[in-house]
Amino acid sequence: MSIWFTPSVSAYDIVTAPTTPQPDASPLIITSYKTTSAGTDIGFIQIYNDSDSLQDLSAWTITDGENNRSMVINARAGYIEPGTHVVVAQGGVENATYTMTSWSQVVTVPKIIKSLTLSSAQFKAHVSQIGGTVDIWLMRNATTSGYSTSTTAAAFGAPYQPLFDDGLYALPSAPAGLHVVEIYPYASTCDPLDTNVLCGDYIKLVNDSTLPIDLSSYVLRTDSSSSTRTSANTFNLSGYGVLMPGGYTLISQTDGGGQLSLTNSGGYVWVEDVWGLAQFPETMMRYESVGSSLQGYGYARDESGNWQWTSTPMPGSANVITPPPTQECPDGKYLNPETNRCRSLEDTISALTSCDEGSERNPTTNRCRKITTASSTQTACKEGQVRNPETNRCRSIASEVADLIPCNDGYERNPATNRCRKVAVAGSETVKYPVEPYEQGGASMATWWVMGGIGILALGYGVWEWREEIGTAGGRLIRVITRRKQ
């Protein structure tokens, strides 16, 4: 890739991009053309899809390089299937699929067209050489392996040589009545030479409508291994013909003839058009995960439209529902009807076993607890005890007011605490807490003498420290008193 810039342009103004390689050959080629106006214009061109994929013609342009002009295929864009032709004409061709628009610019003196280029941004351009001073009609020679590069002039006189126009690809309508009715995702184990259909996975379809369904326009898809199309999850139904009302068809092989294989972890199956442009959700079906306990079982739809596992898969006829045998699960587990596996009871509240008699389930912990019953059915309290109705527990009878022992002489019962207290002395009835006499002991007197001595010592030390200041203050006081006497 070459990069250039001028000194007046900042390097940051230059945008670079990686080169995008294009295929060596264009998927579309011009197989026939006719010039008009003495070789300066085009009457029609015949286009052929030489690839194996669907091509959108709206992305292609026809260019006349000699006159520097182009024309785009008109707005009635569409898809051309592999191995088919369409004709693009300015006029004069009956039943042509496309009508070319006018050239992008008007040339005052048009030159003879020497080449036509059919191009798209996604592919390498196809160039068809043209030349002559008179109108010509050339057709590219066809061989058993495709078109060659040589051309043959077509006759202008009647009868004209035919052009090929297969039209555009049209999306099919939804296949009303076409449904998946059985999925066999975990085949039985067989020896290498066993060709029984139950030795491989399969999908069974049914026509539930009253009209025949042409399967050639559809493919069956799964999401096994990949969410995009692969040879292992895309099965063309064109070889299955027409499915009559009430009929079944079995898909058990890939398009290449290999054995169909579905993932055991569950997935989806549905129908879409041949080229994957449209999916039909009404045909979609999800199958459940399957383990070794369900190997050889089919996941089938019953007469009521419900899906369940059956131990009698029916690859060639109507479903026969035979539920898997009920197996015994160990204590603390239950059988999941969807997977036929035992799972813990704690995984679902609905499967919890009932509590023992006299117990109930705690809504907080989901465990069984003993039910609190009436006192009449409980064990009697011991002698000297009574049952507390608030806690439902036994307590001493001494706490019950009705049976309290009388207080001793000089005491009364405190109504707040229900305990005995000393009766207040006379004259103190109005005092809530009467003062009682306190006799001072010898130890207390010694304490007071010690504290007094410490105080005297502290006072003496202060006088000593402030002796000069005290003396000066005293002299001043004497002089003031002497003056007042005089």
CSV table of C-alpha atoms in Angstrom, one decimal:
chain,number,residue,atom,x,y,z
A,1,MET,CA,0.0,0.0,0.0
A,2,SER,CA,1.4,3.3,-1.0
A,3,ILE,CA,1.1,6.4,1.2
A,4,TRP,CA,1.9,9.9,0.1
A,5,PHE,CA,1.4,13.4,1.6
A,6,THR,CA,2.3,17.0,0.9
A,7,PRO,CA,4.4,19.1,3.3
A,8,SER,CA,1.4,21.5,3.9
A,9,VAL,CA,-0.7,18.6,5.2
A,10,SER,CA,-0.4,17.4,8.8
A,11,ALA,CA,0.4,13.7,9.1
A,12,TYR,CA,-2.6,13.4,11.5
A,13,ASP,CA,-5.0,14.4,8.6
A,14,ILE,CA,-4.1,11.3,6.6
A,15,VAL,CA,-6.3,8.3,7.2
A,16,THR,CA,-5.0,4.8,6.2
A,17,ALA,CA,-6.9,1.6,5.9
A,18,PRO,CA,-5.8,-2.0,5.4
A,19,THR,CA,-6.1,-3.5,1.9
A,20,THR,CA,-9.1,-5.7,1.5
A,21,PRO,CA,-8.3,-8.6,-0.7
A,22,GLN,CA,-11.0,-9.6,-3.3
A,23,PRO,CA,-11.8,-13.0,-4.7
A,24,ASP,CA,-10.0,-13.9,-7.9
A,25,ALA,CA,-13.2,-14.3,-9.9
A,26,SER,CA,-16.4,-12.4,-10.0
A,27,PRO,CA,-19.5,-14.6,-9.1
A,28,LEU,CA,-21.5,-12.8,-11.9
A,29,ILE,CA,-20.5,-12.8,-15.5
A,30,ILE,CA,-22.0,-11.3,-18.7
A,31,THR,CA,-22.9,-14.2,-21.1
A,32,SER,CA,-24.7,-12.2,-23.8
A,33,TYR,CA,-25.0,-8.5,-24.9
A,34,LYS,CA,-26.3,-6.4,-27.7
A,35,THR,CA,-25.0,-3.0,-28.7
A,36,THR,CA,-27.1,-0.2,-30.3
A,37,SER,CA,-26.6,3.2,-31.8
A,38,ALA,CA,-23.7,2.1,-34.0
A,39,GLY,CA,-21.9,0.5,-31.0
A,40,THR,CA,-22.2,3.5,-28.7
A,41,ASP,CA,-25.0,2.2,-26.4
A,42,ILE,CA,-26.2,-1.1,-24.9
A,43,GLY,CA,-29.6,-2.7,-25.6
A,44,PHE,CA,-29.4,-5.6,-23.1
A,45,ILE,CA,-27.0,-7.9,-21.2
A,46,GLN,CA,-27.6,-11.4,-19.9
A,47,ILE,CA,-26.1,-12.1,-16.5
A,48,TYR,CA,-25.2,-15.5,-15.1
A,49,ASN,CA,-24.5,-16.5,-11.5
A,50,ASP,CA,-21.3,-18.6,-11.8
A,51,SER,CA,-20.9,-19.1,-8.0
A,52,ASP,CA,-22.4,-21.5,-5.4
A,53,SER,CA,-24.1,-18.8,-3.4
A,54,LEU,CA,-27.0,-16.4,-3.6
A,55,GLN,CA,-26.1,-12.9,-5.0
A,56,ASP,CA,-27.9,-9.6,-4.4
A,57,LEU,CA,-28.1,-7.7,-7.7
A,58,SER,CA,-28.8,-4.4,-6.0
A,59,ALA,CA,-25.1,-4.2,-5.2
A,60,TRP,CA,-23.9,-4.4,-8.8
A,61,THR,CA,-23.1,-1.7,-11.4
A,62,ILE,CA,-22.7,-1.8,-15.2
A,63,THR,CA,-19.9,0.6,-16.3
A,64,ASP,CA,-19.0,1.9,-19.8
A,65,GLY,CA,-15.3,2.8,-19.3
A,66,GLU,CA,-14.8,4.3,-22.7
A,67,ASN,CA,-17.4,7.0,-22.1
A,68,ASN,CA,-16.8,7.2,-18.3
A,69,ARG,CA,-20.4,6.4,-17.4
A,70,SER,CA,-22.3,3.8,-15.5
A,71,MET,CA,-25.8,2.6,-14.8
A,72,VAL,CA,-27.2,0.8,-11.7
A,73,ILE,CA,-29.7,-2.0,-11.9
A,74,ASN,CA,-33.0,-0.5,-11.0
A,75,ALA,CA,-34.7,-0.4,-7.6
A,76,ARG,CA,-36.5,-3.7,-8.2
A,77,ALA,CA,-33.5,-5.4,-6.6
A,78,GLY,CA,-33.4,-9.0,-5.7
A,79,TYR,CA,-31.4,-12.2,-5.4
A,80,ILE,CA,-30.1,-14.4,-8.2
A,81,GLU,CA,-29.6,-18.1,-7.4
A,82,PRO,CA,-26.5,-20.1,-8.4
A,83,GLY,CA,-26.6,-21.4,-12.0
A,84,THR,CA,-29.4,-19.1,-13.1
A,85,HIS,CA,-29.7,-16.2,-15.6
A,86,VAL,CA,-31.4,-12.8,-15.6
A,87,VAL,CA,-31.7,-10.3,-18.4
A,88,VAL,CA,-31.1,-6.6,-17.8
A,89,ALA,CA,-32.5,-4.5,-20.7
A,90,GLN,CA,-33.2,-0.9,-21.7
A,91,GLY,CA,-36.0,-2.0,-23.8
A,92,GLY,CA,-37.0,-4.3,-26.6
A,93,VAL,CA,-36.8,-7.6,-24.6
A,94,GLU,CA,-40.0,-9.2,-23.6
A,95,ASN,CA,-40.3,-10.5,-20.0
A,96,ALA,CA,-36.9,-9.2,-19.0
A,97,THR,CA,-36.4,-9.4,-15.2
A,98,TYR,CA,-34.7,-6.0,-15.0
A,99,THR,CA,-34.9,-2.7,-16.7
A,100,MET,CA,-31.7,-0.7,-16.8
A,101,THR,CA,-31.8,2.9,-15.7
A,102,SER,CA,-30.3,5.5,-18.0
A,103,TRP,CA,-26.5,6.2,-18.0
A,104,SER,CA,-25.2,8.3,-15.2
A,105,GLN,CA,-24.3,11.1,-17.6
A,106,VAL,CA,-25.2,12.3,-21.1
A,107,VAL,CA,-22.3,12.2,-23.5
A,108,THR,CA,-22.5,14.8,-26.4
A,109,VAL,CA,-20.4,12.7,-28.8
A,110,PRO,CA,-20.5,9.1,-27.4
A,111,LYS,CA,-17.6,6.8,-28.3
A,112,ILE,CA,-17.9,3.2,-29.4
A,113,ILE,CA,-18.1,1.0,-26.3
A,114,LYS,CA,-15.0,-1.2,-26.1
A,115,SER,CA,-15.8,-3.0,-22.9
A,116,LEU,CA,-18.5,-3.4,-20.2
A,117,THR,CA,-17.6,-3.9,-16.6
A,118,LEU,CA,-19.9,-5.7,-14.1
A,119,SER,CA,-18.7,-4.7,-10.6
A,120,SER,CA,-19.5,-4.8,-6.9
A,121,ALA,CA,-17.5,-3.5,-3.9
A,122,GLN,CA,-17.2,-7.1,-2.5
A,123,PHE,CA,-15.8,-8.8,-5.6
A,124,LYS,CA,-13.3,-8.5,-8.3
A,125,ALA,CA,-14.9,-6.9,-11.4
A,126,HIS,CA,-15.9,-8.9,-14.5
A,127,VAL,CA,-14.9,-7.2,-17.8
A,128,SER,CA,-16.4,-8.2,-21.1
A,129,GLN,CA,-14.6,-6.9,-24.2
A,130,ILE,CA,-16.8,-5.2,-26.9
A,131,GLY,CA,-15.9,-3.6,-30.1
A,132,GLY,CA,-17.3,-2.7,-33.6
A,133,THR,CA,-18.7,0.2,-35.5
A,134,VAL,CA,-22.0,-1.5,-36.1
A,135,ASP,CA,-24.6,-3.0,-33.7
A,136,ILE,CA,-23.6,-6.6,-32.7
A,137,TRP,CA,-25.1,-9.3,-30.7
A,138,LEU,CA,-22.7,-11.7,-29.1
A,139,MET,CA,-23.3,-14.8,-27.0
A,140,ARG,CA,-20.7,-16.4,-24.8
A,141,ASN,CA,-20.3,-20.1,-25.7
A,142,ALA,CA,-21.6,-22.6,-23.2
A,143,THR,CA,-19.8,-25.9,-22.4
A,144,THR,CA,-20.6,-28.9,-20.2
A,145,SER,CA,-18.5,-27.4,-17.4
A,146,GLY,CA,-19.8,-23.8,-17.8
A,147,TYR,CA,-19.2,-20.8,-20.0
A,148,SER,CA,-16.0,-20.3,-22.0
A,149,THR,CA,-14.3,-17.0,-22.9
A,150,SER,CA,-15.2,-17.3,-26.6
A,151,THR,CA,-18.3,-15.7,-28.1
A,152,THR,CA,-20.5,-16.4,-31.1
A,153,ALA,CA,-22.5,-13.8,-33.0
A,154,ALA,CA,-26.2,-14.2,-32.8
A,155,ALA,CA,-28.5,-13.8,-35.8
A,156,PHE,CA,-30.6,-10.6,-36.0
A,157,GLY,CA,-33.2,-12.0,-38.3
A,158,ALA,CA,-36.2,-13.9,-37.1
A,159,PRO,CA,-36.4,-16.3,-35.4
A,160,TYR,CA,-34.2,-14.7,-32.8
A,161,GLN,CA,-32.0,-16.9,-30.6
A,162,PRO,CA,-33.4,-17.2,-27.2
A,163,LEU,CA,-32.1,-15.5,-24.1
A,164,PHE,CA,-32.2,-17.1,-20.7
A,165,ASP,CA,-34.0,-15.4,-17.8
A,166,ASP,CA,-34.8,-17.6,-14.7
A,167,GLY,CA,-36.1,-14.7,-12.7
A,168,LEU,CA,-35.2,-13.7,-9.1
A,169,TYR,CA,-35.2,-15.9,-6.0
A,170,ALA,CA,-38.5,-15.6,-4.2
A,171,LEU,CA,-38.9,-16.2,-0.5
A,172,PRO,CA,-41.3,-19.1,0.2
A,173,SER,CA,-44.2,-18.5,2.5
A,174,ALA,CA,-44.3,-20.0,6.0
A,175,PRO,CA,-44.9,-23.8,5.8
A,176,ALA,CA,-48.3,-23.9,7.5
A,177,GLY,CA,-48.9,-27.2,9.2
A,178,LEU,CA,-45.3,-28.4,9.1
A,179,HIS,CA,-44.1,-29.2,12.6
A,180,VAL,CA,-41.4,-31.0,14.5
A,181,VAL,CA,-43.2,-33.9,16.2
A,182,GLU,CA,-40.3,-36.0,17.6
A,183,ILE,CA,-36.6,-35.6,18.5
A,184,TYR,CA,-34.3,-38.4,19.1
A,185,PRO,CA,-31.1,-36.8,20.6
A,186,TYR,CA,-29.3,-39.6,22.3
A,187,ALA,CA,-29.1,-42.7,20.1
A,188,SER,CA,-28.7,-46.2,21.3
A,189,THR,CA,-25.3,-47.7,21.4
A,190,CYS,CA,-24.8,-50.1,18.4
A,191,ASP,CA,-22.0,-52.1,16.8
A,192,PRO,CA,-20.3,-50.4,13.8
A,193,LEU,CA,-22.1,-52.5,11.2
A,194,ASP,CA,-25.6,-52.0,12.6
A,195,THR,CA,-27.7,-49.8,10.2
A,196,ASN,CA,-30.8,-49.5,12.4
A,197,VAL,CA,-32.1,-45.9,12.3
A,198,LEU,CA,-32.2,-45.9,16.2
A,199,CYS,CA,-28.4,-46.2,16.1
A,200,GLY,CA,-28.2,-42.5,15.2
A,201,ASP,CA,-30.0,-39.3,16.1
A,202,TYR,CA,-33.1,-38.1,14.1
A,203,ILE,CA,-35.8,-35.5,13.8
A,204,LYS,CA,-39.3,-36.3,12.6
A,205,LEU,CA,-41.6,-33.9,10.9
A,206,VAL,CA,-45.4,-34.1,10.3
A,207,ASN,CA,-47.8,-32.3,8.0
A,208,ASP,CA,-50.7,-31.3,10.3
A,209,SER,CA,-52.5,-29.3,7.6
A,210,THR,CA,-55.0,-30.5,5.0
A,211,LEU,CA,-52.8,-29.5,2.0
A,212,PRO,CA,-49.6,-30.9,0.6
A,213,ILE,CA,-46.3,-29.1,1.5
A,214,ASP,CA,-43.5,-28.9,-1.1
A,215,LEU,CA,-40.4,-29.3,1.1
A,216,SER,CA,-38.0,-28.3,-1.7
A,217,SER,CA,-38.0,-24.6,-0.6
A,218,TYR,CA,-37.0,-25.3,3.0
A,219,VAL,CA,-34.2,-26.5,5.2
A,220,LEU,CA,-34.2,-28.0,8.7
A,221,ARG,CA,-32.0,-26.2,11.2
A,222,THR,CA,-30.6,-27.0,14.6
A,223,ASP,CA,-28.3,-25.0,16.9
A,224,SER,CA,-26.1,-28.1,17.6
A,225,SER,CA,-22.4,-27.2,17.8
A,226,SER,CA,-23.0,-23.7,16.4
A,227,SER,CA,-25.6,-20.9,16.1
A,228,THR,CA,-24.7,-20.3,12.5
A,229,ARG,CA,-25.1,-22.6,9.5
A,230,THR,CA,-22.8,-25.6,9.2
A,231,SER,CA,-22.9,-28.8,7.3
A,232,ALA,CA,-23.6,-30.6,10.6
A,233,ASN,CA,-26.7,-28.5,11.6
A,234,THR,CA,-28.3,-27.6,8.3
A,235,PHE,CA,-30.3,-30.2,6.4
A,236,ASN,CA,-31.8,-29.4,2.9
A,237,LEU,CA,-35.3,-30.8,2.5
A,238,SER,CA,-35.4,-30.5,-1.3
A,239,GLY,CA,-34.8,-34.3,-1.6
A,240,TYR,CA,-37.8,-35.2,0.5
A,241,GLY,CA,-40.4,-34.2,-2.1
A,242,VAL,CA,-43.9,-33.3,-1.2
A,243,LEU,CA,-45.3,-34.1,2.3
A,244,MET,CA,-48.9,-35.1,2.2
A,245,PRO,CA,-51.4,-34.2,4.9
A,246,GLY,CA,-50.9,-36.4,8.0
A,247,GLY,CA,-47.7,-37.7,6.6
A,248,TYR,CA,-44.3,-38.0,8.3
A,249,THR,CA,-40.8,-37.5,7.1
A,250,LEU,CA,-37.6,-38.5,8.9
A,251,ILE,CA,-34.3,-36.5,8.8
A,252,SER,CA,-31.5,-38.8,10.0
A,253,GLN,CA,-28.6,-37.9,7.7
A,254,THR,CA,-26.7,-34.7,6.8
A,255,ASP,CA,-26.6,-33.4,3.2
A,256,GLY,CA,-23.3,-35.2,2.7
A,257,GLY,CA,-24.8,-38.6,3.8
A,258,GLY,CA,-23.3,-38.6,7.3
A,259,GLN,CA,-25.2,-39.5,10.4
A,260,LEU,CA,-27.1,-36.7,12.0
A,261,SER,CA,-25.8,-35.8,15.5
A,262,LEU,CA,-27.6,-33.6,18.1
A,263,THR,CA,-26.1,-32.2,21.3
A,264,ASN,CA,-27.3,-34.1,24.4
A,265,SER,CA,-27.4,-30.8,26.5
A,266,GLY,CA,-30.7,-29.7,24.8
A,267,GLY,CA,-31.3,-27.3,22.0
A,268,TYR,CA,-33.6,-25.9,19.3
A,269,VAL,CA,-34.9,-27.3,16.0
A,270,TRP,CA,-36.7,-25.1,13.4
A,271,VAL,CA,-37.4,-24.6,9.7
A,272,GLU,CA,-36.1,-21.8,7.5
A,273,ASP,CA,-35.9,-21.0,3.7
A,274,VAL,CA,-33.1,-22.6,1.6
A,275,TRP,CA,-30.8,-19.6,1.7
A,276,GLY,CA,-31.4,-18.6,5.3
A,277,LEU,CA,-33.1,-15.3,4.5
A,278,ALA,CA,-36.2,-16.1,6.6
A,279,GLN,CA,-36.8,-18.2,9.7
A,280,PHE,CA,-40.2,-19.5,10.7
A,281,PRO,CA,-40.7,-19.3,14.5
A,282,GLU,CA,-43.9,-21.2,14.4
A,283,THR,CA,-41.9,-24.4,13.5
A,284,MET,CA,-39.4,-23.9,16.3
A,285,MET,CA,-39.2,-26.6,19.1
A,286,ARG,CA,-36.8,-26.9,22.1
A,287,TYR,CA,-35.8,-30.3,23.3
A,288,GLU,CA,-34.7,-31.0,26.9
A,289,SER,CA,-31.3,-32.0,28.1
A,290,VAL,CA,-30.8,-35.8,28.1
A,291,GLY,CA,-28.5,-38.0,30.2
A,292,SER,CA,-27.4,-41.6,30.1
A,293,SER,CA,-30.6,-42.7,31.9
A,294,LEU,CA,-32.6,-41.6,28.8
A,295,GLN,CA,-30.3,-42.9,26.2
A,296,GLY,CA,-32.5,-44.5,23.4
A,297,TYR,CA,-35.6,-42.4,24.4
A,298,GLY,CA,-37.5,-40.1,22.1
A,299,TYR,CA,-38.7,-36.6,23.1
A,300,ALA,CA,-42.2,-36.7,21.5
A,301,ARG,CA,-45.4,-34.7,21.2
A,302,ASP,CA,-48.5,-36.5,22.4
A,303,GLU,CA,-52.1,-36.2,21.1
A,304,SER,CA,-52.7,-33.2,23.5
A,305,GLY,CA,-49.7,-31.3,22.2
A,306,ASN,CA,-47.6,-31.9,25.3
A,307,TRP,CA,-44.0,-33.0,25.0
A,308,GLN,CA,-42.5,-35.8,27.1
A,309,TRP,CA,-39.9,-38.6,27.0
A,310,THR,CA,-41.0,-41.9,25.6
A,311,SER,CA,-39.2,-45.3,25.8
A,312,THR,CA,-40.8,-46.3,22.4
A,313,PRO,CA,-39.4,-43.9,19.7
A,314,MET,CA,-41.3,-44.2,16.4
A,315,PRO,CA,-39.1,-43.0,13.5
A,316,GLY,CA,-41.5,-43.9,10.8
A,317,SER,CA,-45.0,-43.5,12.1
A,318,ALA,CA,-47.2,-41.8,14.7
A,319,ASN,CA,-45.8,-41.3,18.2
A,320,VAL,CA,-46.4,-43.9,20.9
A,321,ILE,CA,-45.9,-42.4,24.4
A,322,THR,CA,-44.5,-44.9,26.9
A,323,PRO,CA,-43.2,-42.9,29.9
A,324,PRO,CA,-40.0,-44.1,31.4
A,325,PRO,CA,-40.4,-46.5,34.4
A,326,THR,CA,-40.5,-44.8,37.8
A,327,GLN,CA,-37.2,-45.4,39.6
A,328,GLU,CA,-36.7,-45.3,43.3
A,329,CYS,CA,-34.7,-42.3,44.7
A,330,PRO,CA,-32.7,-42.4,47.9
A,331,ASP,CA,-33.9,-40.6,51.1
A,332,GLY,CA,-33.7,-36.9,50.7
A,333,LYS,CA,-34.3,-36.9,46.9
A,334,TYR,CA,-37.1,-37.1,44.5
A,335,LEU,CA,-37.6,-38.0,40.8
A,336,ASN,CA,-37.7,-35.1,38.4
A,337,PRO,CA,-40.3,-36.0,35.8
A,338,GLU,CA,-38.6,-33.9,33.0
A,339,THR,CA,-35.2,-35.5,33.3
A,340,ASN,CA,-36.1,-38.8,34.9
A,341,ARG,CA,-33.3,-38.1,37.4
A,342,CYS,CA,-33.2,-37.9,41.2
A,343,ARG,CA,-32.6,-34.5,42.7
A,344,SER,CA,-32.4,-33.1,46.2
A,345,LEU,CA,-35.6,-32.3,48.0
A,346,GLU,CA,-34.1,-29.0,49.0
A,347,ASP,CA,-34.2,-27.9,45.4
A,348,THR,CA,-37.9,-27.4,45.4
A,349,ILE,CA,-40.4,-26.6,48.2
A,350,SER,CA,-43.2,-28.4,46.5
A,351,ALA,CA,-41.4,-31.8,46.8
A,352,LEU,CA,-40.7,-31.5,50.6
A,353,THR,CA,-41.8,-34.5,52.7
A,354,SER,CA,-44.4,-33.8,55.4
A,355,CYS,CA,-43.3,-33.3,59.0
A,356,ASP,CA,-43.8,-35.9,61.7
A,357,GLU,CA,-46.9,-35.8,63.9
A,358,GLY,CA,-46.7,-33.1,66.4
A,359,SER,CA,-44.3,-31.0,64.2
A,360,GLU,CA,-44.7,-28.2,61.7
A,361,ARG,CA,-42.6,-26.7,59.0
A,362,ASN,CA,-40.7,-23.5,59.9
A,363,PRO,CA,-41.4,-21.0,57.0
A,364,THR,CA,-38.1,-19.3,57.6
A,365,THR,CA,-35.7,-22.3,57.7
A,366,ASN,CA,-38.0,-24.8,55.8
A,367,ARG,CA,-37.3,-27.3,58.6
A,368,CYS,CA,-39.6,-29.2,60.8
A,369,ARG,CA,-40.1,-27.9,64.4
A,370,LYS,CA,-42.2,-29.1,67.4
A,371,ILE,CA,-45.7,-27.7,67.6
A,372,THR,CA,-46.5,-25.8,70.8
A,373,THR,CA,-49.6,-27.5,72.2
A,374,ALA,CA,-52.1,-26.4,74.9
A,375,SER,CA,-50.9,-26.6,78.6
A,376,SER,CA,-53.5,-29.3,79.4
A,377,THR,CA,-51.6,-31.8,77.2
A,378,GLN,CA,-48.2,-30.9,78.5
A,379,THR,CA,-46.3,-32.5,81.4
A,380,ALA,CA,-47.4,-31.3,84.8
A,381,CYS,CA,-45.1,-28.9,86.6
A,382,LYS,CA,-43.3,-30.1,89.8
A,383,GLU,CA,-44.6,-29.5,93.3
A,384,GLY,CA,-44.2,-25.9,94.3
A,385,GLN,CA,-44.2,-24.7,90.6
A,386,VAL,CA,-46.9,-23.2,88.3
A,387,ARG,CA,-47.0,-22.7,84.4
A,388,ASN,CA,-46.3,-19.2,83.2
A,389,PRO,CA,-49.0,-18.6,80.5
A,390,GLU,CA,-46.7,-16.2,78.6
A,391,THR,CA,-43.7,-18.5,78.2
A,392,ASN,CA,-45.5,-21.8,78.7
A,393,ARG,CA,-42.7,-22.7,81.2
A,394,CYS,CA,-42.9,-23.8,84.9
A,395,ARG,CA,-41.9,-21.3,87.6
A,396,SER,CA,-41.9,-21.2,91.4
A,397,ILE,CA,-45.2,-20.7,93.1
A,398,ALA,CA,-43.5,-18.1,95.3
A,399,SER,CA,-43.7,-15.8,92.3
A,400,GLU,CA,-47.5,-16.0,92.3
A,401,VAL,CA,-49.1,-13.3,94.5
A,402,ALA,CA,-52.1,-15.5,95.5
A,403,ASP,CA,-49.9,-18.0,97.4
A,404,LEU,CA,-47.3,-15.7,99.0
A,405,ILE,CA,-46.1,-16.4,102.6
A,406,PRO,CA,-47.0,-13.6,105.0
A,407,CYS,CA,-44.2,-11.1,106.0
A,408,ASN,CA,-42.6,-11.2,109.5
A,409,ASP,CA,-43.6,-8.8,112.2
A,410,GLY,CA,-42.3,-5.3,111.5
A,411,TYR,CA,-42.3,-5.9,107.7
A,412,GLU,CA,-44.8,-5.2,104.9
A,413,ARG,CA,-45.1,-6.4,101.3
A,414,ASN,CA,-43.8,-3.9,98.6
A,415,PRO,CA,-46.6,-3.8,95.9
A,416,ALA,CA,-44.1,-3.0,93.2
A,417,THR,CA,-41.7,-5.9,93.8
A,418,ASN,CA,-43.9,-8.2,95.8
A,419,ARG,CA,-41.1,-8.6,98.3
A,420,CYS,CA,-41.2,-7.9,102.2
A,421,ARG,CA,-39.7,-4.6,103.4
A,422,LYS,CA,-39.3,-3.1,106.9
A,423,VAL,CA,-42.2,-1.0,108.1
A,424,ALA,CA,-41.4,2.8,108.3
A,425,VAL,CA,-40.9,4.2,111.9
A,426,ALA,CA,-43.5,6.7,113.4
A,427,GLY,CA,-43.2,10.3,112.2
A,428,SER,CA,-41.7,9.3,109.0
A,429,GLU,CA,-44.9,8.4,107.2
A,430,THR,CA,-44.7,11.4,104.9
A,431,VAL,CA,-41.0,10.8,104.2
A,432,LYS,CA,-40.3,8.5,101.3
A,433,TYR,CA,-36.9,7.6,102.6
A,434,PRO,CA,-36.5,8.5,106.4
A,435,VAL,CA,-33.1,9.4,107.7
A,436,GLU,CA,-31.7,6.8,110.0
A,437,PRO,CA,-29.2,7.8,112.9
A,438,TYR,CA,-25.5,7.2,112.2
A,439,GLU,CA,-23.0,6.5,114.9
A,440,GLN,CA,-19.5,7.8,114.3
A,441,GLY,CA,-16.7,5.4,115.1
A,442,GLY,CA,-13.1,5.9,116.4
A,443,ALA,CA,-11.6,5.3,113.0
A,444,SER,CA,-13.5,8.2,111.6
A,445,MET,CA,-12.2,10.6,114.4
A,446,ALA,CA,-8.6,9.6,113.6
A,447,THR,CA,-9.2,10.5,110.0
A,448,TRP,CA,-10.4,13.9,110.9
A,449,TRP,CA,-7.3,14.6,113.1
A,450,VAL,CA,-4.9,13.6,110.3
A,451,MET,CA,-6.7,15.8,107.8
A,452,GLY,CA,-6.6,18.8,110.2
A,453,GLY,CA,-2.8,18.4,110.8
A,454,ILE,CA,-2.2,18.3,107.0
A,455,GLY,CA,-4.2,21.5,106.6
A,456,ILE,CA,-2.2,23.4,109.4
A,457,LEU,CA,1.1,22.3,107.8
A,458,ALA,CA,-0.1,23.6,104.4
A,459,LEU,CA,-1.1,26.9,105.8
A,460,GLY,CA,2.3,27.4,107.6
A,461,TYR,CA,4.2,26.6,104.4
A,462,GLY,CA,2.1,29.2,102.6
A,463,VAL,CA,2.8,31.9,105.2
A,464,TRP,CA,6.6,31.2,105.0
A,465,GLU,CA,6.7,31.4,101.2
A,466,TRP,CA,4.7,34.7,101.1
A,467,ARG,CA,6.3,36.2,104.2
A,468,GLU,CA,7.7,39.3,102.5
A,469,GLU,CA,4.5,40.0,100.6
A,470,ILE,CA,2.5,39.6,103.8
A,471,GLY,CA,4.9,41.9,105.7
A,472,THR,CA,4.7,44.6,103.0
A,473,ALA,CA,0.9,44.4,103.0
A,474,GLY,CA,0.8,44.6,106.8
A,475,GLY,CA,3.0,47.7,106.9
A,476,ARG,CA,0.7,49.4,104.4
A,477,LEU,CA,-2.3,48.6,106.4
A,478,ILE,CA,-0.8,50.0,109.6
A,479,ARG,CA,0.1,53.3,107.9
A,480,VAL,CA,-3.4,53.7,106.5
A,481,ILE,CA,-4.9,53.2,110.0
A,482,THR,CA,-2.4,55.7,111.6
A,483,ARG,CA,-3.3,58.4,109.1
A,484,ARG,CA,-7.0,58.0,109.8
A,485,LYS,CA,-6.4,58.5,113.6
A,486,GLN,CA,-4.4,61.6,113.0
